[in-house]
Amino acid sequence: MCDASDYAVGAVLCQKRGRNYHVIHYASHTLDEAQVNYATTEKELLAVVFAMDKFRSYLIGSKVIVHTDHAALRYLFQKKDAKPRLIRWVLLLQEFDLEIRDKKGTENVVADHLSRLEGRRSDELPHLSRLEGRRSDELPIDERLEGRRSDELPIDDTFRGETLFILTKLGKDYVSWFADIVNYLVSGYIPKDFSYNKRKRFLHDVRDYFWDEPLLFKRCVDGIDCFEDSTIGFVLAESICYIKEFVRTCDNYQRTGAIGRRHEMPQKGILEVEIFDVWGMDFMGPFPSSFGNEYILVAVDYVSKWIEAVATPRNDAKTVLKFVKKNIFSRFGMPRAFITDNGTHFCNKLLEKVLQKYGIHHRLSTPYHSQTCGKVELANREIKSILEKVVGPTRKDWSLKLDDALWALRTAFKTPIGVSPFMPLAR
């Protein structure tokens, strides 16, 4: 619950259990000279920004409901033509799952009271006069703990780490890192101030570069020529210098220690497949008998997300073989691989003989790693969810509703492919 007055902002952090609110923390802050001159909307939003920053450790990653008596804040997030300061604050609040609700001032009495507490401004504190222009998180720890309260420091309404990648342009005497290389390639000039070892090293490294005016190229280890742009080189060189300095002075990073090979993720090659090349199959059931059918055999194409499914009375090898020949081979051609679990209806000599005849690889998922068949498991869940909504009270008509469920899934928009599964098939 947040509120703002002409000279202060207040906030209350609560957790709702049942119908009652249980208070966790109170906070208030006196505005400085610049913030006192803000408009009413700016002050009310500043109260929200102050509360989010003050209680950030409690709120991050959770659903946050803000009660305020300024209803205009609800529409500020969709407003395009706003002040730059308000837009910056709105962007700052994007990391929270935020919902703003209107609450009358007579019902928001605690936050209203906190926003009217008179306190000492930062410009009235003599021991803060020498710290003007510095944020509270930039102060040395011994100065921050020098008997000062957090409400005596200016409200921090800036982005965290926003100065991390700032580049400073050096003086006129600055020479780009590639200047000596270009001079040597064009005219054979070597700086006279080079020592013997530096000259030897320079002649060794310059062999990998060649100049094609106005561009500089480097021949890499794999034989590929890489383009070296002057602007990019300047930015990268300055960024590396700044990052090294930041890492060297960062206490948290220095305590982390070095990253070894055991921290690296294993690198595996990406398998490139075409549409209808890889299919995942699985059985669902048993379900209540519907016209003699108790199982659903599902197959999903891993590229187009196209789903094929039939209702079957049994889950055996003959059913799988009949489904593969009729619904996959005759309609989509011979695939490259099938991905299934280790059930006996998939792992049998009858099916393996057919797959071997047509050169189709059969890949199995391990019992403790069912994510290998993640696509078909997801399709199973979606089919089951649709059937639960459309079947009758007796649940014996699910086989009649299966075609409608498949039509809904085939025509639904899929974000990974950008279209519905029906579109690749139609083309």
Tab-separated table of N, CA and C in Angstrom, residues 304-399:
chain	number	residue	atom	x	y	z
A	304	SER	N	7.024	-29.657	-37.622
A	304	SER	CA	5.786	-28.915	-37.872
A	304	SER	C	4.790	-28.999	-36.726
A	305	LYS	N	5.036	-29.857	-35.731
A	305	LYS	CA	4.126	-30.079	-34.608
A	305	LYS	C	2.784	-30.691	-35.054
A	306	TRP	N	2.769	-31.308	-36.226
A	306	TRP	CA	1.548	-31.951	-36.726
A	306	TRP	C	1.265	-33.201	-35.901
A	307	ILE	N	-0.003	-33.424	-35.557
A	307	ILE	CA	-0.400	-34.520	-34.671
A	307	ILE	C	-1.286	-35.497	-35.430
A	308	GLU	N	-0.955	-36.766	-35.320
A	308	GLU	CA	-1.795	-37.859	-35.814
A	308	GLU	C	-2.171	-38.726	-34.614
A	309	ALA	N	-3.447	-39.098	-34.538
A	309	ALA	CA	-3.905	-39.917	-33.410
A	309	ALA	C	-5.105	-40.744	-33.849
A	310	VAL	N	-5.200	-41.963	-33.333
A	310	VAL	CA	-6.331	-42.850	-33.607
A	310	VAL	C	-6.727	-43.545	-32.313
A	311	ALA	N	-8.008	-43.867	-32.213
A	311	ALA	CA	-8.514	-44.649	-31.087
A	311	ALA	C	-8.377	-46.127	-31.427
A	312	THR	N	-7.848	-46.920	-30.497
A	312	THR	CA	-7.568	-48.330	-30.749
A	312	THR	C	-8.110	-49.170	-29.591
A	313	PRO	N	-8.497	-50.426	-29.873
A	313	PRO	CA	-8.957	-51.299	-28.782
A	313	PRO	C	-7.818	-51.884	-27.972
A	314	ARG	N	-6.609	-51.990	-28.572
A	314	ARG	CA	-5.486	-52.613	-27.868
A	314	ARG	C	-4.233	-51.756	-28.082
A	315	ASN	N	-3.240	-51.997	-27.245
A	315	ASN	CA	-1.937	-51.348	-27.401
A	315	ASN	C	-0.863	-52.405	-27.641
A	316	ASP	N	-0.871	-52.961	-28.845
A	316	ASP	CA	0.063	-54.028	-29.183
A	316	ASP	C	0.836	-53.657	-30.438
A	317	ALA	N	1.752	-54.525	-30.853
A	317	ALA	CA	2.635	-54.257	-31.980
A	317	ALA	C	1.872	-54.181	-33.296
A	318	LYS	N	0.856	-55.023	-33.489
A	318	LYS	CA	0.096	-55.001	-34.739
A	318	LYS	C	-0.636	-53.675	-34.908
A	319	THR	N	-1.136	-53.119	-33.816
A	319	THR	CA	-1.816	-51.819	-33.888
A	319	THR	C	-0.840	-50.722	-34.306
A	320	VAL	N	0.364	-50.761	-33.728
A	320	VAL	CA	1.375	-49.755	-34.072
A	320	VAL	C	1.777	-49.882	-35.531
A	321	LEU	N	1.997	-51.118	-36.005
A	321	LEU	CA	2.420	-51.330	-37.385
A	321	LEU	C	1.339	-50.880	-38.369
A	322	LYS	N	0.095	-51.154	-38.074
A	322	LYS	CA	-1.004	-50.728	-38.934
A	322	LYS	C	-1.108	-49.200	-38.969
A	323	PHE	N	-0.930	-48.580	-37.829
A	323	PHE	CA	-0.994	-47.117	-37.758
A	323	PHE	C	0.154	-46.472	-38.536
A	324	VAL	N	1.355	-47.020	-38.405
A	324	VAL	CA	2.519	-46.465	-39.088
A	324	VAL	C	2.350	-46.538	-40.600
A	325	LYS	N	1.886	-47.664	-41.116
A	325	LYS	CA	1.741	-47.819	-42.562
A	325	LYS	C	0.620	-46.962	-43.128
A	326	LYS	N	-0.492	-46.872	-42.413
A	326	LYS	CA	-1.667	-46.182	-42.937
A	326	LYS	C	-1.602	-44.680	-42.710
A	327	ASN	N	-1.175	-44.246	-41.538
A	327	ASN	CA	-1.256	-42.825	-41.186
A	327	ASN	C	0.036	-42.051	-41.411
A	328	ILE	N	1.175	-42.735	-41.536
A	328	ILE	CA	2.453	-42.011	-41.688
A	328	ILE	C	3.105	-42.317	-43.021
A	329	PHE	N	3.373	-43.589	-43.306
A	329	PHE	CA	4.086	-43.937	-44.527
A	329	PHE	C	3.314	-43.493	-45.771
A	330	SER	N	2.030	-43.797	-45.820
A	330	SER	CA	1.245	-43.515	-47.026
A	330	SER	C	0.917	-42.035	-47.183
A	331	ARG	N	0.984	-41.246	-46.114
A	331	ARG	CA	0.609	-39.837	-46.192
A	331	ARG	C	1.819	-38.902	-46.213
A	332	PHE	N	2.867	-39.215	-45.461
A	332	PHE	CA	3.988	-38.284	-45.307
A	332	PHE	C	5.314	-38.856	-45.808
A	333	GLY	N	5.316	-40.068	-46.310
A	333	GLY	CA	6.556	-40.654	-46.803
A	333	GLY	C	7.344	-41.305	-45.682
A	334	MET	N	8.545	-41.775	-46.034
A	334	MET	CA	9.373	-42.488	-45.077
A	334	MET	C	10.140	-41.496	-44.192
A	335	PRO	N	9.975	-41.529	-42.897
A	335	PRO	CA	10.741	-40.643	-42.010
A	335	PRO	C	12.155	-41.160	-41.810
A	336	ARG	N	12.948	-40.340	-41.141
A	336	ARG	CA	14.325	-40.737	-40.832
A	336	ARG	C	14.421	-41.450	-39.495
A	337	ALA	N	13.524	-41.104	-38.551
A	337	ALA	CA	13.631	-41.701	-37.214
A	337	ALA	C	12.286	-41.680	-36.516
A	338	PHE	N	12.099	-42.659	-35.637
A	338	PHE	CA	10.981	-42.719	-34.708
A	338	PHE	C	11.545	-42.632	-33.293
A	339	ILE	N	10.885	-41.874	-32.427
A	339	ILE	CA	11.286	-41.763	-31.028
A	339	ILE	C	10.137	-42.269	-30.179
A	340	THR	N	10.400	-43.325	-29.387
A	340	THR	CA	9.367	-43.933	-28.558
A	340	THR	C	9.952	-44.276	-27.198
A	341	ASP	N	9.082	-44.778	-26.322
A	341	ASP	CA	9.554	-45.281	-25.039
A	341	ASP	C	9.945	-46.756	-25.193
A	342	ASN	N	10.165	-47.431	-24.068
A	342	ASN	CA	10.653	-48.811	-24.106
A	342	ASN	C	9.538	-49.840	-23.966
A	343	GLY	N	8.289	-49.446	-24.273
A	343	GLY	CA	7.185	-50.393	-24.172
A	343	GLY	C	7.306	-51.523	-25.174
A	344	THR	N	6.728	-52.668	-24.814
A	344	THR	CA	6.819	-53.836	-25.692
A	344	THR	C	6.053	-53.621	-26.996
A	345	HIS	N	5.088	-52.717	-27.018
A	345	HIS	CA	4.345	-52.461	-28.252
A	345	HIS	C	5.209	-51.705	-29.260
A	346	PHE	N	6.315	-51.081	-28.815
A	346	PHE	CA	7.240	-50.406	-29.718
A	346	PHE	C	8.538	-51.199	-29.906
A	347	CYS	N	8.950	-51.922	-28.896
A	347	CYS	CA	10.195	-52.694	-28.964
A	347	CYS	C	9.854	-54.168	-29.211
A	348	ASN	N	9.740	-54.537	-30.464
A	348	ASN	CA	9.421	-55.914	-30.824
A	348	ASN	C	10.001	-56.198	-32.204
A	349	LYS	N	10.126	-57.457	-32.524
A	349	LYS	CA	10.750	-57.872	-33.779
A	349	LYS	C	9.906	-57.478	-34.992
A	350	LEU	N	8.583	-57.476	-34.833
A	350	LEU	CA	7.709	-57.168	-35.965
A	350	LEU	C	7.929	-55.739	-36.454
A	351	LEU	N	7.952	-54.777	-35.532
A	351	LEU	CA	8.140	-53.380	-35.916
A	351	LEU	C	9.582	-53.100	-36.323
A	352	GLU	N	10.540	-53.713	-35.616
A	352	GLU	CA	11.943	-53.487	-35.944
A	352	GLU	C	12.282	-53.987	-37.341
A	353	LYS	N	11.656	-55.060	-37.760
A	353	LYS	CA	11.915	-55.606	-39.083
A	353	LYS	C	11.445	-54.646	-40.168
A	354	VAL	N	10.283	-54.034	-39.945
A	354	VAL	CA	9.756	-53.073	-40.927
A	354	VAL	C	10.624	-51.824	-40.963
A	355	LEU	N	11.023	-51.328	-39.796
A	355	LEU	CA	11.847	-50.121	-39.756
A	355	LEU	C	13.213	-50.355	-40.392
A	356	GLN	N	13.769	-51.525	-40.164
A	356	GLN	CA	15.062	-51.849	-40.759
A	356	GLN	C	14.958	-51.975	-42.281
A	357	LYS	N	13.839	-52.465	-42.767
A	357	LYS	CA	13.635	-52.624	-44.202
A	357	LYS	C	13.651	-51.276	-44.913
A	358	TYR	N	13.058	-50.253	-44.296
A	358	TYR	CA	12.972	-48.934	-44.924
A	358	TYR	C	14.059	-47.972	-44.431
A	359	GLY	N	15.001	-48.457	-43.663
A	359	GLY	CA	16.116	-47.627	-43.213
A	359	GLY	C	15.724	-46.536	-42.234
A	360	ILE	N	14.822	-46.835	-41.337
A	360	ILE	CA	14.345	-45.857	-40.354
A	360	ILE	C	14.995	-46.155	-39.013
A	361	HIS	N	15.600	-45.143	-38.393
A	361	HIS	CA	16.227	-45.319	-37.090
A	361	HIS	C	15.157	-45.306	-35.997
A	362	HIS	N	15.335	-46.193	-35.026
A	362	HIS	CA	14.409	-46.266	-33.892
A	362	HIS	C	15.163	-45.857	-32.630
A	363	ARG	N	14.818	-44.688	-32.090
A	363	ARG	CA	15.485	-44.171	-30.897
A	363	ARG	C	14.563	-44.304	-29.703
A	364	LEU	N	15.156	-44.737	-28.587
A	364	LEU	CA	14.375	-45.009	-27.371
A	364	LEU	C	14.739	-44.002	-26.288
A	365	SER	N	13.731	-43.616	-25.527
A	365	SER	CA	13.964	-42.743	-24.373
A	365	SER	C	14.200	-43.605	-23.141
A	366	THR	N	15.093	-43.145	-22.267
A	366	THR	CA	15.388	-43.904	-21.048
A	366	THR	C	14.244	-43.756	-20.053
A	367	PRO	N	14.054	-44.733	-19.182
A	367	PRO	CA	12.932	-44.665	-18.233
A	367	PRO	C	12.983	-43.445	-17.322
A	368	TYR	N	14.181	-42.954	-16.997
A	368	TYR	CA	14.300	-41.836	-16.069
A	368	TYR	C	14.527	-40.503	-16.790
A	369	HIS	N	14.340	-40.505	-18.107
A	369	HIS	CA	14.505	-39.266	-18.865
A	369	HIS	C	13.421	-39.223	-19.938
A	370	SER	N	12.177	-39.096	-19.492
A	370	SER	CA	11.050	-39.095	-20.424
A	370	SER	C	10.980	-37.827	-21.255
A	371	GLN	N	11.834	-36.806	-20.929
A	371	GLN	CA	11.813	-35.564	-21.710
A	371	GLN	C	12.249	-35.808	-23.152
A	372	THR	N	12.875	-36.960	-23.432
A	372	THR	CA	13.254	-37.269	-24.803
A	372	THR	C	12.029	-37.286	-25.704
A	373	CYS	N	10.907	-37.743	-25.193
A	373	CYS	CA	9.641	-37.749	-25.924
A	373	CYS	C	8.769	-36.576	-25.484
A	374	GLY	N	9.411	-35.445	-25.236
A	374	GLY	CA	8.675	-34.306	-24.693
A	374	GLY	C	7.568	-33.804	-25.596
A	375	LYS	N	7.790	-33.824	-26.936
A	375	LYS	CA	6.776	-33.331	-27.862
A	375	LYS	C	5.512	-34.171	-27.802
A	376	VAL	N	5.668	-35.483	-27.811
A	376	VAL	CA	4.486	-36.340	-27.792
A	376	VAL	C	3.828	-36.337	-26.411
A	377	GLU	N	4.613	-36.191	-25.347
A	377	GLU	CA	4.018	-36.093	-24.013
A	377	GLU	C	3.179	-34.832	-23.898
A	378	LEU	N	3.653	-33.734	-24.488
A	378	LEU	CA	2.869	-32.502	-24.490
A	378	LEU	C	1.591	-32.657	-25.296
A	379	ALA	N	1.673	-33.337	-26.435
A	379	ALA	CA	0.474	-33.583	-27.244
A	379	ALA	C	-0.529	-34.444	-26.482
A	380	ASN	N	-0.034	-35.431	-25.742
A	380	ASN	CA	-0.932	-36.266	-24.932
A	380	ASN	C	-1.702	-35.421	-23.928
A	381	ARG	N	-0.992	-34.505	-23.276
A	381	ARG	CA	-1.648	-33.671	-22.269
A	381	ARG	C	-2.692	-32.747	-22.907
A	382	GLU	N	-2.383	-32.210	-24.093
A	382	GLU	CA	-3.327	-31.313	-24.753
A	382	GLU	C	-4.571	-32.058	-25.231
A	383	ILE	N	-4.382	-33.248	-25.788
A	383	ILE	CA	-5.535	-34.037	-26.228
A	383	ILE	C	-6.418	-34.406	-25.043
A	384	LYS	N	-5.791	-34.824	-23.965
A	384	LYS	CA	-6.557	-35.199	-22.780
A	384	LYS	C	-7.314	-34.006	-22.210
A	385	SER	N	-6.678	-32.825	-22.219
A	385	SER	CA	-7.336	-31.634	-21.692
A	385	SER	C	-8.558	-31.250	-22.519
A	386	ILE	N	-8.468	-31.397	-23.859
A	386	ILE	CA	-9.609	-31.058	-24.712
A	386	ILE	C	-10.733	-32.060	-24.538
A	387	LEU	N	-10.385	-33.340	-24.481
A	387	LEU	CA	-11.423	-34.367	-24.336
A	387	LEU	C	-12.157	-34.247	-23.012
A	388	GLU	N	-11.464	-33.829	-21.956
A	388	GLU	CA	-12.124	-33.666	-20.661
A	388	GLU	C	-13.218	-32.608	-20.700
A	389	LYS	N	-13.082	-31.649	-21.625
A	389	LYS	CA	-14.048	-30.549	-21.687
A	389	LYS	C	-15.235	-30.850	-22.598
A	390	VAL	N	-15.091	-31.805	-23.510
A	390	VAL	CA	-16.144	-32.010	-24.515
A	390	VAL	C	-16.875	-33.343	-24.372
A	391	VAL	N	-16.367	-34.271	-23.578
A	391	VAL	CA	-17.047	-35.565	-23.470
A	391	VAL	C	-18.310	-35.424	-22.635
A	392	GLY	N	-19.209	-36.398	-22.797
A	392	GLY	CA	-20.451	-36.396	-22.041
A	392	GLY	C	-20.265	-36.882	-20.620
A	393	PRO	N	-21.345	-36.888	-19.838
A	393	PRO	CA	-21.238	-37.317	-18.431
A	393	PRO	C	-20.759	-38.750	-18.273
A	394	THR	N	-21.092	-39.616	-19.205
A	394	THR	CA	-20.681	-41.014	-19.088
A	394	THR	C	-19.234	-41.243	-19.537
A	395	ARG	N	-18.654	-40.266	-20.230
A	395	ARG	CA	-17.270	-40.321	-20.722
A	395	ARG	C	-17.033	-41.499	-21.673
A	396	LYS	N	-18.105	-41.982	-22.320
A	396	LYS	CA	-17.956	-43.102	-23.240
A	396	LYS	C	-17.974	-42.672	-24.699
A	397	ASP	N	-18.044	-41.360	-24.952
A	397	ASP	CA	-18.075	-40.868	-26.321
A	397	ASP	C	-16.771	-40.183	-26.705
A	398	TRP	N	-15.678	-40.445	-25.975
A	398	TRP	CA	-14.426	-39.747	-26.245
A	398	TRP	C	-13.845	-40.096	-27.612
A	399	SER	N	-14.080	-41.316	-28.102
A	399	SER	CA	-13.548	-41.680	-29.418
A	399	SER	C	-14.232	-40.893	-30.536
